[in-house]
PDB file of C-alpha atoms in Angstrom:
ATOM      1  CA  MET A 273      -0.157   0.654   0.000  1.00  0.00           C
ATOM      2  CA  VAL A 274       1.297   3.439  -0.541  1.00  0.00           C
ATOM      3  CA  THR A 275       2.308   5.763   2.448  1.00  0.00           C
ATOM      4  CA  PHE A 276       2.666   9.221   2.403  1.00  0.00           C
ATOM      5  CA  ASP A 277       3.987  11.475   4.296  1.00  0.00           C
ATOM      6  CA  CYS A 278       4.065  15.386   5.213  1.00  0.00           C
ATOM      7  CA  ARG A 279       6.182  18.030   5.918  1.00  0.00           C
ATOM      8  CA  ALA A 280       7.138  22.036   5.657  1.00  0.00           C
ATOM      9  CA  GLU A 281       8.879  24.612   7.773  1.00  0.00           C
ATOM     10  CA  ARG A 282       8.774  28.512   7.831  1.00  0.00           C
ATOM     11  CA  VAL A 283      11.901  29.846   6.459  1.00  0.00           C
ATOM     12  CA  ASP A 284      12.119  33.406   5.724  1.00  0.00           C
ATOM     13  CA  GLY A 285       8.946  34.598   5.301  1.00  0.00           C
ATOM     14  CA  VAL A 286       8.454  31.452   2.930  1.00  0.00           C
ATOM     15  CA  THR A 287       7.000  27.801   3.624  1.00  0.00           C
ATOM     16  CA  LEU A 288       8.919  25.133   2.499  1.00  0.00           C
ATOM     17  CA  VAL A 289       6.401  22.032   1.369  1.00  0.00           C
ATOM     18  CA  THR A 290       8.210  18.168   1.555  1.00  0.00           C
ATOM     19  CA  ALA A 291       5.797  15.353   0.434  1.00  0.00           C
ATOM     20  CA  THR A 292       7.487  12.033   0.423  1.00  0.00           C
ATOM     21  CA  VAL A 293       5.481   9.184  -1.283  1.00  0.00           C
ATOM     22  CA  GLY A 294       6.810   6.188  -1.010  1.00  0.00           C
ATOM     23  CA  ASP A 295       6.244   1.561  -0.669  1.00  0.00           C
ATOM     24  CA  VAL A 296       5.079   2.060  -5.017  1.00  0.00           C
ATOM     25  CA  THR A 297       5.371  -1.175  -5.679  1.00  0.00           C
ATOM     26  CA  GLU A 298       4.585  -0.732  -9.924  1.00  0.00           C
ATOM     27  CA  PRO A 299       4.676   2.291 -12.114  1.00  0.00           C
ATOM     28  CA  THR A 300       1.182   4.555  -9.833  1.00  0.00           C
ATOM     29  CA  ARG A 301      -0.442   7.788 -11.032  1.00  0.00           C
ATOM     30  CA  ILE A 302      -0.231   9.531  -7.798  1.00  0.00           C
ATOM     31  CA  THR A 303      -2.159  12.963  -7.365  1.00  0.00           C
ATOM     32  CA  VAL A 304      -1.035  15.775  -3.997  1.00  0.00           C
ATOM     33  CA  ARG A 305      -3.575  18.439  -2.975  1.00  0.00           C
ATOM     34  CA  ASN A 306      -1.237  21.130  -1.618  1.00  0.00           C
ATOM     35  CA  CYS A 307      -3.790  21.726   1.178  1.00  0.00           C
ATOM     36  CA  LEU A 308      -2.153  25.187   2.681  1.00  0.00           C
ATOM     37  CA  ASP A 309      -3.685  29.127   1.825  1.00  0.00           C
ATOM     38  CA  GLY A 310      -1.710  30.271  -0.830  1.00  0.00           C
ATOM     39  CA  PRO A 311      -0.170  30.212  -4.170  1.00  0.00           C
ATOM     40  CA  LEU A 312       2.389  27.716  -5.393  1.00  0.00           C
ATOM     41  CA  TRP A 313       5.426  28.073  -6.327  1.00  0.00           C
ATOM     42  CA  PRO A 314       6.777  25.115  -7.948  1.00  0.00           C
ATOM     43  CA  PRO A 315       9.722  23.508  -8.519  1.00  0.00           C
ATOM     44  CA  ARG A 316      11.314  24.844 -12.522  1.00  0.00           C
ATOM     45  CA  LYS A 317      13.537  23.697 -15.008  1.00  0.00           C
ATOM     46  CA  GLN A 318      14.799  25.355 -17.414  1.00  0.00           C
ATOM     47  CA  GLY A 319      12.445  28.673 -16.364  1.00  0.00           C
ATOM     48  CA  VAL A 320       9.015  26.393 -15.995  1.00  0.00           C
ATOM     49  CA  PRO A 321       7.535  24.071 -13.720  1.00  0.00           C
ATOM     50  CA  GLU A 322       8.278  20.823 -13.543  1.00  0.00           C
ATOM     51  CA  ALA A 323       6.259  18.070 -16.014  1.00  0.00           C
ATOM     52  CA  GLY A 324       3.136  17.648 -13.132  1.00  0.00           C
ATOM     53  CA  TRP A 325       2.747  20.471 -11.415  1.00  0.00           C
ATOM     54  CA  THR A 326      -0.430  22.704 -11.311  1.00  0.00           C
ATOM     55  CA  GLU A 327      -1.064  25.293  -9.408  1.00  0.00           C
ATOM     56  CA  ASP A 328      -2.735  23.490  -7.464  1.00  0.00           C
ATOM     57  CA  GLY A 329      -0.735  20.571  -6.807  1.00  0.00           C
ATOM     58  CA  PHE A 330       0.906  17.460  -8.327  1.00  0.00           C
ATOM     59  CA  GLU A 331      -0.268  14.535 -10.814  1.00  0.00           C
ATOM     60  CA  GLY A 332       1.996  12.554 -12.752  1.00  0.00           C
ATOM     61  CA  ILE A 333       2.997   8.318 -12.608  1.00  0.00           C
ATOM     62  CA  VAL A 334       5.787   7.862 -10.176  1.00  0.00           C
ATOM     63  CA  GLY A 335       8.173   4.290 -10.924  1.00  0.00           C
ATOM     64  CA  PRO A 336       8.633   1.523  -7.661  1.00  0.00           C
ATOM     65  CA  GLY A 337      10.708   2.782  -4.574  1.00  0.00           C
ATOM     66  CA  THR A 338      10.046   6.446  -2.669  1.00  0.00           C
ATOM     67  CA  HIS A 339       9.478   9.621  -4.590  1.00  0.00           C
ATOM     68  CA  ALA A 340       9.925  12.894  -2.654  1.00  0.00           C
ATOM     69  CA  LEU A 341       7.819  16.167  -4.267  1.00  0.00           C
ATOM     70  CA  GLY A 342       8.713  19.866  -2.966  1.00  0.00           C
ATOM     71  CA  TYR A 343       7.328  23.377  -3.839  1.00  0.00           C
ATOM     72  CA  ALA A 344       7.165  26.604  -1.620  1.00  0.00           C
ATOM     73  CA  THR A 345       4.224  28.833  -1.006  1.00  0.00           C
ATOM     74  CA  PRO A 346       4.507  31.896   0.670  1.00  0.00           C
ATOM     75  CA  ALA A 347       0.919  30.979   3.078  1.00  0.00           C
ATOM     76  CA  PRO A 348       1.619  30.393   6.096  1.00  0.00           C
ATOM     77  CA  LEU A 349       2.255  27.185   7.814  1.00  0.00           C
ATOM     78  CA  SER A 350      -0.849  24.533   9.282  1.00  0.00           C
ATOM     79  CA  ASP A 351      -1.026  21.106  10.536  1.00  0.00           C
ATOM     80  CA  GLN A 352      -1.420  19.521   6.625  1.00  0.00           C
ATOM     81  CA  PRO A 353       0.036  21.053   4.808  1.00  0.00           C
ATOM     82  CA  ALA A 354      -0.891  18.143   1.838  1.00  0.00           C
ATOM     83  CA  ASP A 355      -2.196  15.574   1.019  1.00  0.00           C
ATOM     84  CA  LEU A 356      -2.420  12.424  -0.940  1.00  0.00           C
ATOM     85  CA  VAL A 357      -5.156  12.508  -3.158  1.00  0.00           C
ATOM     86  CA  ARG A 358      -4.960   9.464  -5.762  1.00  0.00           C
ATOM     87  CA  ALA A 359      -2.646   6.902  -6.035  1.00  0.00           C
ATOM     88  CA  GLU A 360      -3.579   4.112  -8.557  1.00  0.00           C
ATOM     89  CA  PRO A 361      -1.882   1.502 -10.584  1.00  0.00           C
ATOM     90  CA  THR A 362      -1.765   2.219 -13.997  1.00  0.00           C
ATOM     91  CA  SER A 363      -0.232   0.939 -17.502  1.00  0.00           C
ATOM     92  CA  ASP A 364       0.909   4.333 -18.630  1.00  0.00           C
ATOM     93  CA  THR A 365       4.620   4.427 -17.854  1.00  0.00           C
ATOM     94  CA  THR A 366       6.659   6.676 -20.238  1.00  0.00           C
ATOM     95  CA  PRO A 367       6.283   9.523 -17.606  1.00  0.00           C
ATOM     96  CA  ALA A 368       4.846  13.271 -19.503  1.00  0.00           C
ATOM     97  CA  ASP A 369       8.085  15.027 -20.459  1.00  0.00           C
ATOM     98  CA  GLU A 370       9.634  12.015 -21.758  1.00  0.00           C
ATOM     99  CA  ARG A 371       7.144  12.524 -25.134  1.00  0.00           C
ATOM    100  CA  LEU A 372       8.327  15.494 -25.814  1.00  0.00           C
ATOM    101  CA  ASP A 373       3.846  16.477 -25.710  1.00  0.00           C
ATOM    102  CA  SER A 374       4.361  19.431 -24.819  1.00  0.00           C
ATOM    103  CA  ALA A 375       5.675  23.870 -25.519  1.00  0.00           C
ATOM    104  CA  ASP A 376       6.832  23.537 -21.714  1.00  0.00           C
ATOM    105  CA  ALA A 377       7.941  19.854 -21.872  1.00  0.00           C
ATOM    106  CA  VAL A 378      10.401  21.003 -25.012  1.00  0.00           C
ATOM    107  CA  LEU A 379      11.274  23.944 -23.109  1.00  0.00           C
ATOM    108  CA  ARG A 380      12.300  21.387 -19.846  1.00  0.00           C
ATOM    109  CA  GLU A 381      14.502  19.025 -22.362  1.00  0.00           C
ATOM    110  CA  LEU A 382      16.022  21.488 -25.109  1.00  0.00           C
ATOM    111  CA  GLY A 383      16.024  24.765 -22.574  1.00  0.00           C
ATOM    112  CA  ASP A 384      14.713  28.526 -23.990  1.00  0.00           C
ATOM    113  CA  PRO A 385      15.925  29.008 -27.616  1.00  0.00           C
ATOM    114  CA  SER A 386      15.487  32.765 -27.310  1.00  0.00           C
ATOM    115  CA  PRO A 387      18.697  34.456 -28.440  1.00  0.00           C
ATOM    116  CA  PRO A 388      20.703  35.990 -25.583  1.00  0.00           C
ATOM    117  CA  VAL A 389      20.696  39.960 -25.630  1.00  0.00           C
ATOM    118  CA  ASP A 390      24.157  40.550 -26.261  1.00  0.00           C
ATOM    119  CA  ALA A 391      22.960  38.805 -29.499  1.00  0.00           C
ATOM    120  CA  VAL A 392      20.055  41.595 -30.074  1.00  0.00           C
ATOM    121  CA  PRO A 393      20.957  44.462 -32.480  1.00  0.00           C
ATOM    122  CA  ALA A 394      20.735  47.599 -30.955  1.00  0.00           C
ATOM    123  CA  GLY A 395      17.625  49.114 -33.231  1.00  0.00           C
ATOM    124  CA  GLU A 396      15.639  45.785 -32.043  1.00  0.00           C
ATOM    125  CA  PRO A 397      15.045  45.483 -27.899  1.00  0.00           C
ATOM    126  CA  SER A 398      14.800  42.165 -26.410  1.00  0.00           C
ATOM    127  CA  GLN A 399      11.734  42.282 -24.038  1.00  0.00           C
ATOM    128  CA  ALA A 400      13.398  41.951 -21.675  1.00  0.00           C
ATOM    129  CA  ALA A 401      15.070  45.373 -21.772  1.00  0.00           C
ATOM    130  CA  GLU A 402      11.352  46.275 -22.529  1.00  0.00           C
ATOM    131  CA  ALA A 403       9.974  45.177 -19.447  1.00  0.00           C
ATOM    132  CA  ALA A 404      12.917  46.994 -18.196  1.00  0.00           C
ATOM    133  CA  SER A 405      12.466  49.896 -19.677  1.00  0.00           C
ATOM    134  CA  ARG A 406       8.229  50.289 -18.930  1.00  0.00           C
ATOM    135  CA  ARG A 407       9.557  49.477 -15.501  1.00  0.00           C
ATOM    136  CA  SER A 408      12.159  52.642 -15.367  1.00  0.00           C
ATOM    137  CA  ASN A 409       8.961  54.557 -16.159  1.00  0.00           C
ATOM    138  CA  GLU A 410       6.988  53.351 -14.701  1.00  0.00           C
ATOM    139  CA  SER A 411       9.096  53.600 -10.635  1.00  0.00           C
ATOM    140  CA  THR A 412       8.402  57.590  -9.042  1.00  0.00           C
ATOM    141  CA  VAL A 413      11.422  56.914  -7.489  1.00  0.00           C
ATOM    142  CA  GLU A 414      14.105  56.686  -9.914  1.00  0.00           C
ATOM    143  CA  GLN A 415      11.694  58.873 -11.481  1.00  0.00           C
ATOM    144  CA  GLU A 416      12.161  61.113  -9.001  1.00  0.00           C
ATOM    145  CA  MET A 417      14.904  60.249  -6.585  1.00  0.00           C
ATOM    146  CA  ASP A 418      17.757  59.306  -9.082  1.00  0.00           C
ATOM    147  CA  PRO A 419      20.518  61.862  -8.088  1.00  0.00           C
ATOM    148  CA  GLN A 420      21.417  62.358 -11.278  1.00  0.00           C
ATOM    149  CA  ARG A 421      18.189  64.125 -13.007  1.00  0.00           C
ATOM    150  CA  ALA A 422      17.046  64.861  -8.974  1.00  0.00           C
ATOM    151  CA  THR A 423      15.835  68.768  -9.630  1.00  0.00           C
ATOM    152  CA  VAL A 424      13.813  70.872  -7.637  1.00  0.00           C
ATOM    153  CA  LYS A 425      11.642  74.069  -8.351  1.00  0.00           C
ATOM    154  CA  SER A 426       9.993  76.298  -6.562  1.00  0.00           C
ATOM    155  CA  PRO A 427       5.591  76.399  -6.375  1.00  0.00           C
ATOM    156  CA  ALA A 428       6.936  80.108  -7.546  1.00  0.00           C
ATOM    157  CA  GLU A 429       7.789  77.858 -10.867  1.00  0.00           C
ATOM    158  CA  SER A 430       5.807  75.471 -10.883  1.00  0.00           C
ATOM    159  CA  ARG A 431       3.036  78.210 -11.783  1.00  0.00           C
ATOM    160  CA  THR A 432       4.557  80.425 -14.095  1.00  0.00           C
ATOM    161  CA  PRO A 433       5.613  78.282 -16.662  1.00  0.00           C
ATOM    162  CA  SER A 434       7.152  81.201 -19.169  1.00  0.00           C
ATOM    163  CA  GLY A 435       9.192  82.331 -17.657  1.00  0.00           C
ATOM    164  CA  GLN A 436      10.797  78.641 -15.050  1.00  0.00           C
ATOM    165  CA  ARG A 437      14.663  78.838 -14.585  1.00  0.00           C
ATOM    166  CA  PRO A 438      16.858  76.415 -15.445  1.00  0.00           C
ATOM    167  CA  ASP A 439      16.513  72.976 -12.926  1.00  0.00           C
ATOM    168  CA  GLN A 440      19.129  72.808  -9.875  1.00  0.00           C
ATOM    169  CA  GLN A 441      20.931  70.343  -9.279  1.00  0.00           C
ATOM    170  CA  LEU A 442      19.822  68.650  -5.599  1.00  0.00           C
ATOM    171  CA  PRO A 443      22.848  68.434  -2.913  1.00  0.00           C
ATOM    172  CA  ASP A 444      25.050  65.667  -2.983  1.00  0.00           C
ATOM    173  CA  ALA A 445      24.267  64.334   0.619  1.00  0.00           C
ATOM    174  CA  VAL A 446      20.844  65.129  -0.071  1.00  0.00           C
ATOM    175  CA  SER A 447      21.034  63.212  -3.451  1.00  0.00           C
ATOM    176  CA  GLN A 448      23.218  60.046  -1.584  1.00  0.00           C
ATOM    177  CA  TRP A 449      20.716  59.118   0.955  1.00  0.00           C
ATOM    178  CA  LEU A 450      17.758  58.988  -1.970  1.00  0.00           C
ATOM    179  CA  GLU A 451      20.155  57.060  -3.940  1.00  0.00           C
ATOM    180  CA  THR A 452      20.848  55.021  -1.115  1.00  0.00           C
ATOM    181  CA  VAL A 453      16.671  54.689  -0.630  1.00  0.00           C
ATOM    182  CA  ALA A 454      15.322  54.366  -3.940  1.00  0.00           C
ATOM    183  CA  ARG A 455      18.239  51.232  -3.630  1.00  0.00           C
ATOM    184  CA  ARG A 456      16.245  50.172  -0.888  1.00  0.00           C
ATOM    185  CA  VAL A 457      12.158  50.477  -2.432  1.00  0.00           C
ATOM    186  CA  ASP A 458      13.556  48.764  -5.660  1.00  0.00           C
ATOM    187  CA  ARG A 459      14.196  45.898  -3.737  1.00  0.00           C
ATOM    188  CA  ALA A 460      11.411  46.320  -2.010  1.00  0.00           C
ATOM    189  CA  GLU A 461       8.980  46.750  -5.000  1.00  0.00           C
ATOM    190  CA  ARG A 462      11.452  43.191  -6.433  1.00  0.00           C
ATOM    191  CA  LEU A 463       9.955  41.197  -3.584  1.00  0.00           C
ATOM    192  CA  ALA A 464       6.501  41.651  -3.676  1.00  0.00           C
ATOM    193  CA  GLU A 465       6.438  41.395  -6.344  1.00  0.00           C
ATOM    194  CA  ALA A 466       8.025  38.134  -6.709  1.00  0.00           C
ATOM    195  CA  ASP A 467       4.681  36.199  -7.957  1.00  0.00           C
ATOM    196  CA  SER A 468       6.884  31.964  -8.469  1.00  0.00           C
ATOM    197  CA  LEU A 469      10.104  30.307  -6.785  1.00  0.00           C
ATOM    198  CA  SER A 470      12.258  31.131  -9.435  1.00  0.00           C
ATOM    199  CA  ALA A 471      11.115  34.885  -9.776  1.00  0.00           C
ATOM    200  CA  ALA A 472      11.389  35.466  -5.859  1.00  0.00           C
ATOM    201  CA  THR A 473      14.666  34.161  -6.643  1.00  0.00           C
ATOM    202  CA  ALA A 474      15.725  36.071  -8.271  1.00  0.00           C
ATOM    203  CA  ALA A 475      14.603  38.613  -6.342  1.00  0.00           C
ATOM    204  CA  VAL A 476      17.065  37.581  -3.406  1.00  0.00           C
ATOM    205  CA  ARG A 477      19.987  37.392  -5.436  1.00  0.00           C
ATOM    206  CA  ALA A 478      19.409  41.290  -6.304  1.00  0.00           C
ATOM    207  CA  ALA A 479      18.995  42.199  -2.859  1.00  0.00           C
ATOM    208  CA  ASP A 480      22.294  40.491  -1.132  1.00  0.00           C
ATOM    209  CA  GLY A 481      20.671  37.330  -0.424  1.00  0.00           C
ATOM    210  CA  LEU A 482      18.433  36.972   2.643  1.00  0.00           C
ATOM    211  CA  SER A 483      20.526  39.635   5.111  1.00  0.00           C
ATOM    212  CA  GLY A 484      19.979  41.998   2.583  1.00  0.00           C
ATOM    213  CA  VAL A 485      16.279  41.370   2.546  1.00  0.00           C
ATOM    214  CA  ARG A 486      15.841  41.250   6.246  1.00  0.00           C
ATOM    215  CA  THR A 487      17.401  44.634   5.548  1.00  0.00           C
ATOM    216  CA  VAL A 488      15.023  46.004   3.246  1.00  0.00           C
ATOM    217  CA  ALA A 489      12.167  44.656   4.981  1.00  0.00           C
ATOM    218  CA  THR A 490      13.201  46.472   9.001  1.00  0.00           C
ATOM    219  CA  ARG A 491      13.300  49.448   7.122  1.00  0.00           C
ATOM    220  CA  GLY A 492      10.869  49.782   5.189  1.00  0.00           C
ATOM    221  CA  ASP A 493       9.163  51.597   7.720  1.00  0.00           C
ATOM    222  CA  THR A 494      11.583  54.310   8.313  1.00  0.00           C
ATOM    223  CA  ASP A 495      12.352  55.326   5.100  1.00  0.00           C
ATOM    224  CA  GLU A 496       8.767  56.149   4.591  1.00  0.00           C
ATOM    225  CA  GLN A 497       8.080  58.261   6.995  1.00  0.00           C
ATOM    226  CA  MET A 498      11.485  59.767   6.553  1.00  0.00           C
ATOM    227  CA  LEU A 499      10.309  61.017   2.998  1.00  0.00           C
ATOM    228  CA  ARG A 500       7.394  61.919   3.820  1.00  0.00           C
ATOM    229  CA  ALA A 501       8.523  64.123   6.309  1.00  0.00           C
ATOM    230  CA  LEU A 502      11.503  65.798   4.323  1.00  0.00           C
ATOM    231  CA  ALA A 503       9.028  66.104   1.700  1.00  0.00           C
ATOM    232  CA  ARG A 504       6.067  68.187   3.624  1.00  0.00           C
ATOM    233  CA  ARG A 505       9.266  69.753   5.039  1.00  0.00           C
ATOM    234  CA  ALA A 506      10.838  70.807   1.140  1.00  0.00           C
ATOM    235  CA  GLU A 507       7.710  72.241   0.510  1.00  0.00           C
ATOM    236  CA  ARG A 508       6.400  74.050   3.600  1.00  0.00           C
ATOM    237  CA  LEU A 509      10.168  75.599   2.999  1.00  0.00           C
ATOM    238  CA  ALA A 510       9.752  76.726  -0.484  1.00  0.00           C
ATOM    239  CA  ASP A 511       6.227  78.072   0.275  1.00  0.00           C
ATOM    240  CA  ARG A 512       8.017  80.141   2.232  1.00  0.00           C
ATOM    241  CA  ARG A 513      10.513  80.951  -0.171  1.00  0.00           C
ATOM    242  CA  ALA A 514       8.606  81.655  -2.632  1.00  0.00           C
ATOM    243  CA  ALA A 515       6.869  84.489  -0.492  1.00  0.00           C
ATOM    244  CA  ALA A 516       9.902  85.904   0.733  1.00  0.00           C
ATOM    245  CA  THR A 517      10.882  88.378  -1.535  1.00  0.00           C
ATOM    246  CA  VAL A 518      13.727  90.360  -1.007  1.00  0.00           C
ATOM    247  CA  PRO A 519      13.146  93.811  -1.601  1.00  0.00           C
ATOM    248  CA  THR A 520      17.119  94.263  -3.100  1.00  0.00           C
ATOM    249  CA  GLU A 521      16.093  98.123  -4.574  1.00  0.00           C
ATOM    250  CA  THR A 522      14.725  99.329  -1.777  1.00  0.00           C
ATOM    251  CA  LEU A 523      17.422  98.018   0.444  1.00  0.00           C
ATOM    252  CA  SER A 524      20.261  99.193  -1.922  1.00  0.00           C
ATOM    253  CA  ARG A 525      19.005 102.538  -1.858  1.00  0.00           C
ATOM    254  CA  LEU A 526      18.364 102.513   2.081  1.00  0.00           C
ATOM    255  CA  ALA A 527      22.661 101.200   2.964  1.00  0.00           C
TER     256      ALA A 527
END
């Protein structure tokens, strides 16, 4: 009789589940269902989920012996992370990937046929480059806080477009601080947007590992409060400066 054992542990905000199907004596089709309340991040090969994995769990043919199935999820732990829904002997002994009967199966076997970014002519940007461009355009932090582009304008200038003066560079100290915060914001966005195990792995790597992730997480509230405080103070000072018109001609006559 087929046996089933399931264990899970919580590591840095991610639940890692290991299900073991044992005492399999003949080719058997099994169905393992995820019972945790959250999306399932399956193991991947060549960037696509391994054969048999769906958003609900695993279904596929296993041979005699003991087999371990592992996946991750952001869902919290529970007493029963997964269960064995079905285990039936089958005459079909060919795993799905060996039949190469789907695009994902071919991709897992042969890899991604897309040319590397360096091989794409400059006039024909790759999808990755286009995505990066969209991300940059949509990022408020990158648009407003990049020290190479960050500028300040007084309310008077913003109310009188025809009389605008050239943009002024932010002081070096302010630009450097904003650049540091912007990097943490960018990393936090990538971590928050990760919707698969491969995306989460890439985001963690980009954040300089788990220690970097902890830094981003612990500094989040502080960064937000300081940015909002800076914005409020800068706005008040800008309004005061715009209202304070220095009477240079009058003062010159009195001197």
